[in-house]
């Protein structure tokens, strides 16, 4: 028996519903996605994670599209299937085109390659970069 | 005895020098950084990596600053010390401000956190994201 | 054609059966889980891995529940789907409650976040920690 | 020129000082460690990270020692030098003995090994673990 | 709606077809595998990646079987499901036996274990290895 | 105060000395390297790790040079500084030439790149690879 399951709105506590409502209003969506329904099994994690994400992903010195591109870059590097799917969708909603997506993955691929070359050749940091 | 060492311009083969010259001209710098001097120990890797990086990091649908931000995001996630130092410097040269850097790392941190929450709670992909 | 497959008890060599028998007796289970049936394709790996795991996971200065929590923390960080599923189940059998699981994932998430902040800001180690 | 540096108390804004004061009082220490001084370069990250960490690491269903052991397990798996040093020290302050530390690393090592065996042998999840 | 899809030969541009033709001829296969059909959504990535891979995987100081074994080792460590499946198949075509595969995964498992022990115990590099 | 330190032969227990003696004899070296001296702080880890490594790295279907190349590939991918240094040295002792090393890192770099492309494009496994 799996003890992990989604917490749907109808079965949620008022505390959890309040977070769901805020997500739906902030993002202008009809329902929250599975990520929120699963972490809602631990309400303090749901509330804290949403508060943090809302703050971090808000427009600032970097605009929301760039922030979503960064999220995809990290998720791909970490090989998180759910995260790649959900943040690729979020990036498209924020304006990512096919061409941008192609360039994004090209950069992510190259960075992962050169990261290992730097480690393998044990390259010392240039004084100019310290 | 370490058998790894930088290949300096004066000791380089014509093949390696040609790559160094192209890097210096493309980037408008006086000398190449240690990464190139170390991977030059295997000239085919030097030539191929530079050709690829030059193509991937050129302005396109994403501008060079965004590409450098993505490079930092991957390098931080992979914990590559050299790469974090060199690409943070490159991002600053491309226009990254202190505020952008703070927001970049905030996104990278959050993405690494929520990636693990998605894995730990074994969240299934929403049909809308497939 | 897949050349990877489970080695079931009925088809196993006496050497493999002996390991299966010891796993079943030690864990008081009727059958070994897929992990053992798959690595049994290379009998020396089966025997060595079981011997090591049996020693490492035995009660000691840390009790079995804590050891299973640690196993889940590593498996989540590595994004190993099989390992998250099997060790979450093992942790529940060892006494992990829903609340413990929620706190476990909260710590794992935070650690993955602050690990990257430490790398991104290139924080030097405090003398007191050396 | 490095643009990354510690924000010392004497040079900190009232906003940053308030966080430092809370860290010092909560942990009963005379000064905050470098992690906080570096992320203080982006005050919203400092405040949010401290709020989250304070909540997550507080005693709950898991006691503080177990939480620190989990933090070390993640930090070792991610190969974060600063984090391994600082959280190993924190775990010792919370009561970790040499024997516990030895067992902790033994579990972390084994988990990293078996995680890869599960991936390499492409082990399907047992129905009982779903 | 998924915006990711395979680019089949019949629907491919002449530029993409030329790469597919070269892959099929070089590898003596009737069709390219999904990896190429998916990255063909960004033709510059397809062309560059194939050129690089063709150069890197060609016989040299290391023979093709060893190179495929290395590819499997990295893919297992990164937990890339697609890559483990495709490169395990490629390694078998290049001559990998069941026994070689068992030893390969045993080494990969041990390396992942001892990597973490080295990090956790913070082992300083021996002067002889510098 | 650091509580981590090398266990030198002269200060070692008979149990630890026996392992050191076996390492020295097996490898034909005058002293064991730091890895063993540090993990000797937990004697069961020392004994178990040496037993496992000795078995796994012995000549078999794969020769010792190939096994050391695989070890370097994993260590580079995991970004373990100590491990890259020590296993690069071990691979050279086992016969790795400069050219082999250059090709090894080229493969490791490419594998890390294409692993991420496969994840980012969410490539489904070809039926032929199942």
XYZ file of C-alpha atoms in Angstrom:
780
model
C 0.000 0.000 0.000
C 1.353 3.349 -0.977
C 1.136 5.922 1.766
C 1.914 8.784 -0.561
C -0.960 10.488 -2.247
C -2.226 13.790 -3.504
C -4.132 16.014 -1.107
C -7.075 17.259 -3.178
C -8.735 20.567 -2.388
C -11.981 18.965 -1.214
C -10.130 16.887 1.365
C -7.685 19.559 2.461
C -7.513 21.337 5.802
C -8.290 25.074 5.899
C -4.546 25.706 6.301
C -3.739 23.787 3.125
C -6.680 25.301 1.227
C -5.424 28.781 2.013
C -2.112 27.971 0.331
C -3.846 26.385 -2.662
C -6.036 29.472 -3.006
C -3.026 31.751 -2.976
C -1.227 29.646 -5.600
C -4.296 29.645 -7.835
C -4.772 33.370 -7.532
C -1.104 34.239 -7.972
C -0.728 32.034 -11.025
C -4.238 32.503 -12.364
C -4.843 28.769 -12.683
C -7.887 26.621 -11.885
C -6.074 23.983 -9.899
C -2.639 23.522 -8.374
C -0.331 20.970 -9.966
C 0.682 17.668 -8.409
C 3.813 19.021 -6.771
C 1.745 21.062 -4.342
C -0.796 18.294 -3.766
C 1.945 15.880 -2.763
C 4.003 18.107 -0.511
C 0.720 19.112 1.164
C 1.026 15.839 3.042
C 3.340 17.860 5.303
C 1.546 21.207 5.652
C 4.520 23.151 7.081
C 6.556 22.165 4.013
C 3.736 23.261 1.720
C 3.408 26.678 3.358
C 7.130 27.349 3.653
C 7.938 26.174 0.134
C 5.202 28.259 -1.446
C 6.175 31.372 0.517
C 9.783 30.938 -0.552
C 9.027 30.155 -4.170
C 6.616 33.055 -4.487
C 9.286 35.425 -3.202
C 12.145 33.967 -5.238
C 10.301 33.739 -8.563
C 8.722 37.198 -8.425
C 9.911 39.764 -10.972
C 13.060 41.521 -9.773
C 16.450 42.213 -11.279
C 15.811 39.070 -13.330
C 12.485 38.698 -15.075
C 10.246 35.638 -14.631
C 11.204 34.077 -17.968
C 14.904 34.098 -17.092
C 14.103 32.611 -13.695
C 12.146 29.779 -15.310
C 15.020 29.121 -17.732
C 17.362 28.848 -14.751
C 14.940 26.455 -13.074
C 14.936 24.219 -16.139
C 18.748 24.321 -16.284
C 19.038 23.109 -12.692
C 16.294 20.492 -13.077
C 17.923 19.040 -16.194
C 21.315 18.931 -14.482
C 19.758 17.145 -11.499
C 17.834 14.809 -13.789
C 14.509 15.458 -12.061
C 11.841 14.221 -14.473
C 8.897 15.892 -12.803
C 10.750 19.188 -12.499
C 11.911 19.199 -16.117
C 8.342 18.613 -17.306
C 6.692 21.170 -15.037
C 9.262 23.939 -15.400
C 9.572 23.495 -19.161
C 5.807 24.052 -19.283
C 6.141 27.063 -16.974
C 8.922 28.514 -19.100
C 6.793 28.175 -22.232
C 3.944 29.970 -20.508
C 6.404 32.722 -19.574
C 7.392 33.147 -23.211
C 10.079 30.577 -23.996
C 10.128 29.782 -27.716
C 11.342 26.563 -29.347
C 14.517 28.352 -30.363
C 15.148 29.574 -26.818
C 14.574 26.061 -25.510
C 17.053 24.645 -28.004
C 19.691 27.181 -26.980
C 18.965 26.639 -23.291
C 19.621 22.907 -23.547
C 22.695 23.520 -25.674
C 24.165 25.713 -22.932
C 23.192 23.238 -20.205
C 24.822 20.418 -22.151
C 28.046 22.326 -22.754
C 28.251 23.480 -19.134
C 27.944 19.915 -17.927
C 30.700 18.900 -20.322
C 33.170 21.656 -19.503
C 32.480 21.311 -15.763
C 33.903 17.775 -16.003
C 36.843 18.814 -18.152
C 37.768 21.416 -15.526
C 37.577 18.772 -12.796
C 39.360 16.065 -14.763
C 42.266 18.317 -15.753
C 42.311 19.733 -12.217
C 42.461 23.307 -13.525
C 43.611 25.818 -10.877
C 41.564 29.009 -10.544
C 43.116 31.984 -12.356
C 44.131 34.782 -9.970
C 41.839 37.101 -11.920
C 38.829 35.014 -10.901
C 39.586 34.923 -7.188
C 55.310 14.220 -10.083
C 52.285 15.871 -11.574
C 51.888 15.252 -15.273
C 49.200 17.881 -15.624
C 50.270 21.375 -16.529
C 49.273 24.470 -18.423
C 50.308 24.744 -22.062
C 51.556 28.312 -22.375
C 51.416 30.140 -25.695
C 55.178 30.213 -26.119
C 55.399 26.429 -25.804
C 52.313 25.640 -27.827
C 52.105 23.958 -31.221
C 50.833 25.999 -34.170
C 47.546 24.105 -33.929
C 47.076 25.094 -30.286
C 48.233 28.654 -30.912
C 45.597 29.078 -33.599
C 42.879 28.220 -31.102
C 44.356 30.520 -28.472
C 44.497 33.341 -31.031
C 40.848 32.830 -31.923
C 39.794 32.815 -28.259
C 41.744 36.003 -27.584
C 40.310 37.765 -30.602
C 36.737 36.614 -30.027
C 36.788 37.591 -26.370
C 39.087 40.582 -26.731
C 41.425 39.379 -23.997
C 45.225 39.374 -23.740
C 45.590 35.780 -22.636
C 43.409 32.701 -22.417
C 42.413 31.491 -18.963
C 43.668 28.323 -17.319
C 40.813 26.146 -18.566
C 42.077 26.399 -22.130
C 45.732 26.005 -21.153
C 44.972 22.757 -19.348
C 42.702 21.123 -21.878
C 45.304 22.053 -24.519
C 47.198 19.009 -23.287
C 44.851 17.130 -25.616
C 44.699 19.364 -28.723
C 41.617 17.697 -30.268
C 39.674 18.416 -27.067
C 40.859 22.026 -27.106
C 39.790 22.602 -30.713
C 36.462 20.796 -30.451
C 35.507 22.383 -27.130
C 36.301 25.881 -28.321
C 34.391 25.411 -31.565
C 31.386 24.131 -29.653
C 31.485 26.776 -26.948
C 31.903 29.579 -29.462
C 28.811 28.377 -31.315
C 26.712 27.716 -28.226
C 27.504 30.946 -26.379
C 27.049 33.270 -29.369
C 24.117 35.695 -29.293
C 20.932 34.041 -30.525
C 17.418 33.701 -29.207
C 19.039 34.048 -25.779
C 21.511 36.853 -25.232
C 25.039 36.253 -23.875
C 24.200 37.456 -20.356
C 21.375 34.925 -19.999
C 23.658 32.206 -21.313
C 26.295 33.058 -18.726
C 23.676 33.035 -15.961
C 22.642 29.547 -17.085
C 26.287 28.471 -17.063
C 26.659 29.646 -13.472
C 23.435 27.847 -12.483
C 24.734 24.536 -13.854
C 28.226 25.004 -12.411
C 26.851 25.754 -8.939
C 24.552 22.721 -9.098
C 27.499 20.537 -10.123
C 29.690 22.095 -7.438
C 32.528 22.854 -9.872
C 34.756 25.390 -8.099
C 36.729 26.463 -11.144
C 33.595 26.831 -13.239
C 31.731 28.850 -10.624
C 34.658 31.253 -10.329
C 35.255 31.662 -14.052
C 31.645 31.893 -15.167
C 30.668 34.238 -12.339
C 33.432 36.515 -13.619
C 32.201 36.092 -17.185
C 28.627 36.863 -16.166
C 29.761 40.052 -14.452
C 31.619 41.108 -17.587
C 28.413 40.457 -19.545
C 26.464 42.765 -17.263
C 25.396 40.755 -14.225
C 24.816 43.077 -11.244
C 25.055 42.135 -7.563
C 21.259 42.048 -7.395
C 21.025 39.730 -10.407
C 23.618 37.455 -8.854
C 21.683 37.321 -5.595
C 18.494 36.408 -7.422
C 20.295 33.861 -9.595
C 21.614 31.990 -6.567
C 18.224 32.217 -4.848
C 16.600 30.497 -7.841
C 19.357 27.882 -8.045
C 18.982 27.144 -4.347
C 15.188 26.824 -4.523
C 15.350 24.637 -7.635
C 17.747 22.263 -5.903
C 15.396 22.111 -2.927
C 12.163 21.537 -4.830
C 13.844 19.034 -7.158
C 14.422 16.830 -4.107
C 10.943 17.354 -2.723
C 9.516 16.184 -6.053
C 11.728 13.092 -5.955
C 11.146 12.330 -2.280
C 7.358 12.611 -2.550
C 7.491 10.679 -5.845
C 5.223 13.208 -7.539
C 3.650 11.872 -10.774
C 3.768 14.170 -13.806
C 0.523 16.059 -14.387
C -1.150 15.113 -17.705
C -0.961 18.783 -18.695
C 2.836 18.641 -18.604
C 3.207 15.528 -20.725
C 15.931 -8.169 -26.437
C 16.645 -7.240 -22.897
C 19.502 -9.163 -21.367
C 18.719 -7.933 -17.884
C 16.321 -9.948 -15.828
C 15.503 -11.041 -12.345
C 17.113 -14.238 -11.040
C 14.252 -16.038 -9.304
C 14.924 -18.452 -6.470
C 13.855 -21.499 -8.461
C 16.381 -20.720 -11.189
C 19.196 -19.624 -8.934
C 22.497 -21.382 -8.300
C 23.177 -22.769 -4.812
C 25.534 -19.830 -4.222
C 22.814 -17.306 -5.015
C 20.181 -19.247 -3.081
C 22.349 -19.139 0.016
C 22.415 -15.360 -0.114
C 18.673 -15.175 -0.713
C 18.080 -17.470 2.238
C 20.202 -15.302 4.486
C 18.406 -12.130 3.368
C 15.019 -13.738 3.986
C 16.001 -14.976 7.401
C 17.694 -11.770 8.493
C 14.800 -9.607 7.374
C 12.050 -12.099 8.150
C 10.518 -11.780 4.660
C 9.098 -14.399 2.301
C 10.953 -13.272 -0.780
C 13.828 -10.930 -1.598
C 12.996 -7.705 -3.427
C 13.931 -6.965 -7.027
C 17.203 -5.268 -6.172
C 18.711 -8.566 -5.060
C 17.192 -10.527 -7.948
C 18.758 -8.177 -10.476
C 22.220 -7.860 -9.002
C 22.224 -11.657 -8.690
C 23.069 -11.664 -12.369
C 26.618 -11.105 -11.100
C 26.873 -13.446 -8.097
C 30.043 -11.898 -6.621
C 28.289 -8.526 -6.519
C 25.272 -10.098 -4.835
C 27.332 -11.767 -2.134
C 29.625 -8.818 -1.465
C 26.819 -6.257 -1.441
C 24.688 -8.278 0.946
C 27.602 -8.906 3.291
C 28.416 -5.205 3.350
C 24.843 -4.032 3.727
C 24.135 -6.513 6.495
C 27.150 -5.234 8.420
C 26.515 -1.541 7.777
C 22.797 -1.534 8.546
C 23.014 -3.604 11.723
C 22.170 -1.869 14.999
C 25.182 -0.022 16.396
C 25.825 3.495 17.637
C 22.993 4.468 15.291
C 19.796 2.474 15.397
C 18.233 0.892 12.272
C 15.557 3.577 11.886
C 18.143 6.361 11.737
C 20.154 4.352 9.231
C 17.104 3.946 6.999
C 16.373 7.671 7.233
C 19.938 8.359 6.110
C 19.492 5.913 3.227
C 16.375 7.754 2.078
C 18.191 11.110 2.334
C 20.993 9.911 0.062
C 18.622 8.208 -2.376
C 16.491 11.332 -2.724
C 19.570 13.492 -3.261
C 20.795 11.082 -5.941
C 17.321 10.906 -7.493
C 17.260 7.105 -7.522
C 13.608 6.158 -8.033
C 13.952 2.513 -7.060
C 15.988 3.363 -3.973
C 13.578 6.062 -2.785
C 10.666 3.638 -3.088
C 12.368 0.687 -1.422
C 14.068 2.567 1.400
C 11.001 4.673 2.176
C 9.158 1.379 2.625
C 12.006 0.034 4.759
C 12.028 3.164 6.894
C 8.282 2.850 7.502
C 8.756 -0.768 8.567
C 11.468 0.424 10.965
C 9.076 2.898 12.543
C 9.102 6.061 10.432
C 5.846 7.985 10.868
C 4.275 10.395 8.362
C 5.497 13.288 10.463
C 9.056 11.957 10.536
C 8.930 11.498 6.776
C 7.741 15.076 6.295
C 10.573 16.407 8.450
C 13.114 14.155 6.747
C 12.264 15.526 3.316
C 12.209 19.079 4.656
C 15.779 18.661 5.921
C 16.901 17.001 2.679
C 15.380 19.842 0.672
C 16.995 22.555 2.786
C 20.380 20.827 2.731
C 20.301 20.651 -1.042
C 19.443 24.336 -1.165
C 22.063 25.594 1.276
C 24.711 23.310 -0.243
C 24.330 25.293 -3.473
C 24.286 28.662 -1.728
C 27.589 27.760 -0.058
C 29.063 26.797 -3.428
C 27.645 29.769 -5.325
C 28.868 32.323 -2.786
C 32.168 30.448 -2.562
C 32.076 30.520 1.238
C 35.492 29.818 2.835
C 35.585 27.307 5.679
C 35.628 28.949 9.120
C 38.832 28.188 11.055
C 36.671 26.705 13.809
C 35.452 24.008 11.409
C 38.885 22.934 10.172
C 39.031 41.730 -7.932
C 36.708 39.486 -6.043
C 33.286 40.951 -5.515
C 32.312 38.316 -2.999
C 33.009 39.029 0.614
C 31.755 38.492 4.125
C 29.337 41.037 5.558
C 30.632 41.606 9.085
C 28.283 42.709 11.858
C 29.837 46.144 12.177
C 29.226 46.887 8.501
C 25.803 45.288 8.275
C 22.460 47.006 7.764
C 19.912 46.910 10.602
C 17.974 44.310 8.612
C 20.994 42.015 8.387
C 21.992 42.660 12.000
C 18.549 41.572 13.165
C 19.040 38.188 11.471
C 22.556 37.822 12.876
C 21.227 38.614 16.348
C 18.539 35.976 16.040
C 21.034 33.361 14.837
C 23.379 34.147 17.711
C 20.623 33.983 20.292
C 19.024 30.835 18.893
C 22.327 28.992 18.671
C 23.937 30.591 21.696
C 27.078 31.560 19.769
C 29.187 34.727 19.808
C 29.339 35.196 16.050
C 27.647 33.766 12.994
C 29.693 31.520 10.735
C 30.847 32.423 7.253
C 27.835 30.923 5.493
C 25.595 33.645 6.895
C 28.120 36.417 6.322
C 28.391 35.521 2.651
C 24.745 35.050 1.820
C 24.100 38.355 3.624
C 25.283 39.981 0.417
C 21.696 39.388 -0.712
C 19.631 40.284 2.383
C 16.372 38.647 1.201
C 18.230 35.349 0.811
C 19.722 35.715 4.280
C 16.360 36.372 5.928
C 14.450 33.708 4.025
C 17.128 31.035 4.453
C 17.446 31.631 8.172
C 13.679 31.587 8.689
C 13.428 28.317 6.781
C 16.399 26.663 8.432
C 15.256 27.690 11.909
C 11.861 26.094 11.254
C 13.192 22.958 9.576
C 15.949 22.184 12.084
C 13.855 22.774 15.207
C 13.080 19.748 17.401
C 10.035 17.875 16.111
C 9.277 14.284 15.261
C 13.016 14.017 14.570
C 15.428 15.376 17.121
C 18.166 17.903 16.240
C 20.963 15.311 16.236
C 19.189 13.171 13.634
C 18.533 16.256 11.538
C 22.220 17.176 11.609
C 23.184 13.625 10.644
C 20.836 13.898 7.653
C 22.413 17.229 6.738
C 25.864 15.667 6.739
C 24.595 12.752 4.607
C 23.257 15.116 1.943
C 26.320 17.376 2.052
C 28.698 14.434 1.613
C 26.624 13.077 -1.273
C 26.696 16.514 -2.940
C 30.408 16.878 -2.240
C 30.013 20.320 -0.660
C 33.243 20.949 1.254
C 32.005 23.879 3.300
C 28.800 22.074 4.212
C 30.555 18.864 5.240
C 32.878 20.809 7.527
C 30.219 23.008 9.103
C 27.540 20.350 9.556
C 29.994 17.757 10.860
C 30.906 20.320 13.509
C 27.232 21.008 14.190
C 26.475 17.304 14.486
C 29.284 16.884 17.014
C 27.910 19.764 19.072
C 24.521 18.028 18.947
C 26.028 14.849 20.359
C 27.475 12.871 17.461
C 30.249 10.563 18.699
C 33.159 9.216 16.645
C 31.393 5.889 16.409
C 28.185 7.500 15.154
C 30.178 9.451 12.584
C 31.865 6.273 11.365
C 28.528 4.532 10.985
C 26.971 7.567 9.311
C 29.644 7.635 6.612
C 29.427 3.869 6.186
C 25.701 4.170 5.452
C 26.230 7.133 3.128
C 28.898 5.218 1.236
C 26.774 2.087 0.870
C 23.712 4.081 -0.214
C 25.720 5.778 -2.932
C 26.960 2.382 -4.092
C 23.623 0.587 -4.142
C 21.895 3.596 -5.717
C 24.131 3.079 -8.748
C 23.668 -0.681 -8.800
C 19.901 -0.147 -8.897
C 20.294 2.290 -11.798
C 22.830 0.221 -13.696
C 20.799 -2.991 -13.470
C 17.637 -0.989 -14.249
C 15.752 -2.626 -11.392
C 11.950 -2.226 -11.677
C 10.107 -1.129 -8.540
C 8.494 -4.022 -6.678
C 4.671 -3.753 -6.566
C 4.900 -3.802 -2.774
C 6.847 -0.526 -2.829
C 4.468 1.364 -5.096
C -0.081 19.472 -25.432
C 3.438 18.226 -25.570
C 5.683 20.328 -27.741
C 8.475 17.789 -27.699
C 8.455 15.162 -30.374
C 10.641 13.029 -32.537
C 11.700 14.387 -35.922
C 11.234 11.447 -38.277
C 13.292 11.146 -41.445
C 10.314 11.710 -43.743
C 9.531 15.026 -42.065
C 13.100 16.188 -41.637
C 14.818 19.075 -43.397
C 17.664 18.302 -45.800
C 20.100 19.529 -43.137
C 18.743 17.076 -40.569
C 18.509 14.245 -43.104
C 22.184 14.670 -43.923
C 23.094 14.079 -40.294
C 20.759 11.087 -40.034
C 22.319 9.624 -43.190
C 25.786 10.004 -41.775
C 24.794 8.380 -38.470
C 23.169 5.458 -40.284
C 26.168 4.943 -42.531
C 28.753 5.299 -39.771
C 26.934 2.917 -37.451
C 25.540 0.632 -40.138
C 22.002 0.876 -38.799
C 18.649 1.235 -40.573
C 17.335 4.089 -38.470
C 18.697 6.506 -35.895
C 17.612 6.054 -32.292
C 15.303 8.403 -30.411
C 18.101 10.512 -28.957
C 18.907 11.911 -32.407
C 15.263 12.315 -33.397
C 14.561 14.410 -30.326
C 17.596 16.668 -30.374
C 16.872 17.230 -34.085
C 14.253 19.694 -32.883
C 17.244 22.062 -32.635
C 19.243 21.304 -35.795
C 22.449 23.074 -34.693
C 22.533 20.873 -31.581
C 21.987 17.767 -33.700
C 24.818 18.611 -36.090
C 27.277 19.727 -33.434
C 26.569 16.806 -31.093
C 26.938 14.227 -33.843
C 30.175 15.769 -35.093
C 31.573 15.760 -31.569
C 30.411 12.273 -30.676
C 31.707 10.826 -33.938
C 35.133 12.295 -33.237
C 35.241 11.360 -29.561
C 34.010 7.780 -29.916
C 36.199 6.870 -32.871
C 38.947 4.278 -32.303
C 42.079 5.914 -30.892
C 44.330 5.237 -27.937
C 41.235 3.700 -26.354
C 39.196 1.238 -28.374
C 35.436 1.640 -28.938
C 34.465 -0.987 -26.350
C 36.357 0.799 -23.590
C 34.783 4.090 -24.632
C 31.305 2.581 -24.408
C 32.093 1.145 -20.972
C 33.133 4.618 -19.849
C 29.904 6.030 -21.264
C 27.870 3.532 -19.260
C 29.862 4.369 -16.105
C 29.085 8.074 -16.429
C 25.429 7.481 -17.351
C 24.895 5.220 -14.349
C 26.548 7.740 -12.036
C 24.321 10.502 -13.438
C 21.268 8.259 -13.202
C 20.226 8.916 -16.816
C 17.720 6.166 -17.672
C 17.749 6.684 -21.410
C 21.539 6.845 -21.520
C 22.006 3.704 -19.409
C 19.672 1.774 -21.711
C 21.146 3.017 -24.976
C 24.807 2.820 -24.037
C 24.457 -0.577 -22.370
C 23.049 -1.768 -25.696
C 25.885 -0.061 -27.563
C 28.468 -1.618 -25.272
C 27.005 -5.079 -25.881
C 27.186 -4.514 -29.627
C 30.826 -3.500 -29.170
C 31.583 -6.771 -27.397
C 30.683 -6.353 -23.735
C 29.902 -9.726 -22.145
C 27.675 -10.357 -19.102
C 30.778 -10.817 -17.004
C 32.268 -7.520 -18.189
C 28.982 -5.787 -17.432
C 28.905 -7.240 -13.926
C 32.458 -6.059 -13.261
C 31.750 -2.650 -14.780
C 28.846 -2.029 -12.410
C 30.831 -3.361 -9.475
C 33.565 -0.789 -10.162
C 31.028 1.999 -10.681
C 29.339 1.115 -7.392
C 32.598 1.006 -5.437
C 33.812 4.282 -6.958
C 30.617 6.009 -5.931
C 31.039 4.636 -2.423
C 34.680 5.540 -1.930
C 34.159 8.977 -3.527
C 31.818 9.777 -0.629
C 34.117 8.300 2.004
C 36.910 10.560 0.719
C 34.608 13.585 0.917
C 33.102 12.687 4.291
C 36.480 12.097 5.942
C 37.852 15.188 4.195
C 40.953 13.327 3.059
C 43.801 15.665 1.997
C 45.545 14.852 -1.273
C 48.822 12.989 -0.804
C 51.844 14.995 -2.027
C 52.644 12.100 -4.375
C 49.365 12.673 -6.225
C 49.770 16.420 -6.736
C 39.788 21.546 16.831
C 39.629 19.061 14.019
C 38.705 15.576 15.139
C 39.603 14.056 11.812
C 43.119 12.832 11.370
C 45.232 10.218 9.706
C 45.871 6.983 11.581
C 49.584 6.350 11.052
C 50.986 2.829 11.135
C 52.916 3.393 14.353
C 49.758 4.455 16.182
C 47.460 1.873 14.640
C 45.808 -1.076 16.348
C 46.838 -4.592 15.291
C 43.547 -4.864 13.373
C 44.286 -1.721 11.357
C 47.940 -2.679 10.849
C 46.878 -5.979 9.346
C 44.850 -4.145 6.699
C 47.684 -1.704 6.006
C 50.093 -4.627 5.623
C 47.805 -6.327 3.148
C 47.385 -3.116 1.123
C 51.128 -2.565 1.030
C 51.843 -6.119 -0.019
C 49.065 -6.281 -2.608
C 50.065 -2.983 -4.198
C 53.772 -3.297 -3.586
C 54.020 0.129 -1.961
C 55.918 1.357 1.101
C 53.030 3.163 2.727
C 49.278 3.377 2.282
C 47.847 6.628 0.927
C 45.772 9.101 2.943
C 42.433 7.588 1.983
C 43.166 4.490 4.037
C 44.692 6.429 6.925
C 41.562 8.550 7.254
C 38.937 5.858 6.950
C 40.957 3.861 9.501
C 39.319 6.082 12.094
C 36.437 3.614 11.760
C 38.193 0.217 11.584
C 35.167 -1.743 10.316
C 34.910 0.657 7.355
C 38.617 0.248 6.656
C 38.458 -3.546 6.660
C 35.238 -3.822 4.676
C 36.252 -1.222 2.081
C 39.638 -2.791 1.496
C 38.157 -6.278 1.159
C 35.614 -5.011 -1.346
C 38.038 -2.910 -3.344
C 40.579 -5.695 -3.507
C 37.948 -8.035 -4.918
C 36.420 -5.538 -7.326
C 39.661 -4.176 -8.766
C 41.346 -7.548 -9.268
C 41.982 -8.681 -12.849
C 38.897 -10.363 -14.303
C 36.885 -9.961 -17.476
C 38.114 -6.359 -17.390
C 41.794 -5.718 -16.836
C 43.080 -3.415 -14.077
C 43.810 -0.515 -16.444
C 40.232 -0.444 -17.709
C 38.973 -0.586 -14.135
C 41.122 2.382 -13.172
C 39.871 4.337 -16.204
C 36.313 3.640 -15.069
C 37.203 4.818 -11.576
C 38.517 8.098 -12.954
C 35.375 8.542 -15.078
C 33.123 8.183 -12.036
C 35.330 10.372 -9.829
C 35.393 13.173 -12.415
C 31.616 12.978 -12.839
C 31.182 13.175 -9.060
C 33.704 15.998 -8.827
C 35.703 14.289 -6.078
C 39.060 16.064 -5.981
C 40.884 13.507 -3.896
C 39.565 10.650 -5.985
C 40.458 12.259 -9.305
C 44.015 12.840 -8.097
C 44.559 9.398 -6.610
C 42.909 7.360 -9.349
C 44.534 9.355 -12.144
C 47.844 8.436 -10.517
C 46.743 4.817 -10.195
C 45.653 4.710 -13.829
C 49.030 6.026 -14.941
C 50.776 3.354 -12.887
C 48.543 0.797 -14.608
C 49.639 2.025 -18.022
C 47.464 5.008 -18.939
C 49.277 7.256 -21.430
C 48.699 10.980 -21.975
C 46.738 10.181 -25.104
C 44.513 7.689 -23.275
C 43.899 10.260 -20.556
C 42.925 12.869 -23.125
C 40.470 10.484 -24.751
C 39.094 9.359 -21.392
C 38.229 12.916 -20.382
C 36.788 13.637 -23.834
C 34.394 10.687 -23.438
C 33.516 11.680 -19.880
C 32.799 15.233 -21.007
C 30.610 14.142 -23.929
C 28.699 11.636 -21.787
C 27.905 14.334 -19.254
C 26.694 16.574 -22.065
C 24.510 14.043 -23.866
C 23.116 12.727 -20.569
C 21.605 16.175 -20.026
C 20.361 16.493 -23.592
C 18.524 13.176 -23.169
C 16.961 14.418 -19.934
C 16.126 17.899 -21.206
C 14.452 16.616 -24.380
C 12.754 13.863 -22.342
C 13.752 11.211 -24.862
C 11.707 7.984 -24.507
C 13.661 4.723 -24.521
C 13.651 2.992 -27.908
C 11.892 -0.413 -27.804
C 15.123 -1.966 -29.054
C 16.895 -0.886 -25.865
C 14.323 -2.250 -23.428
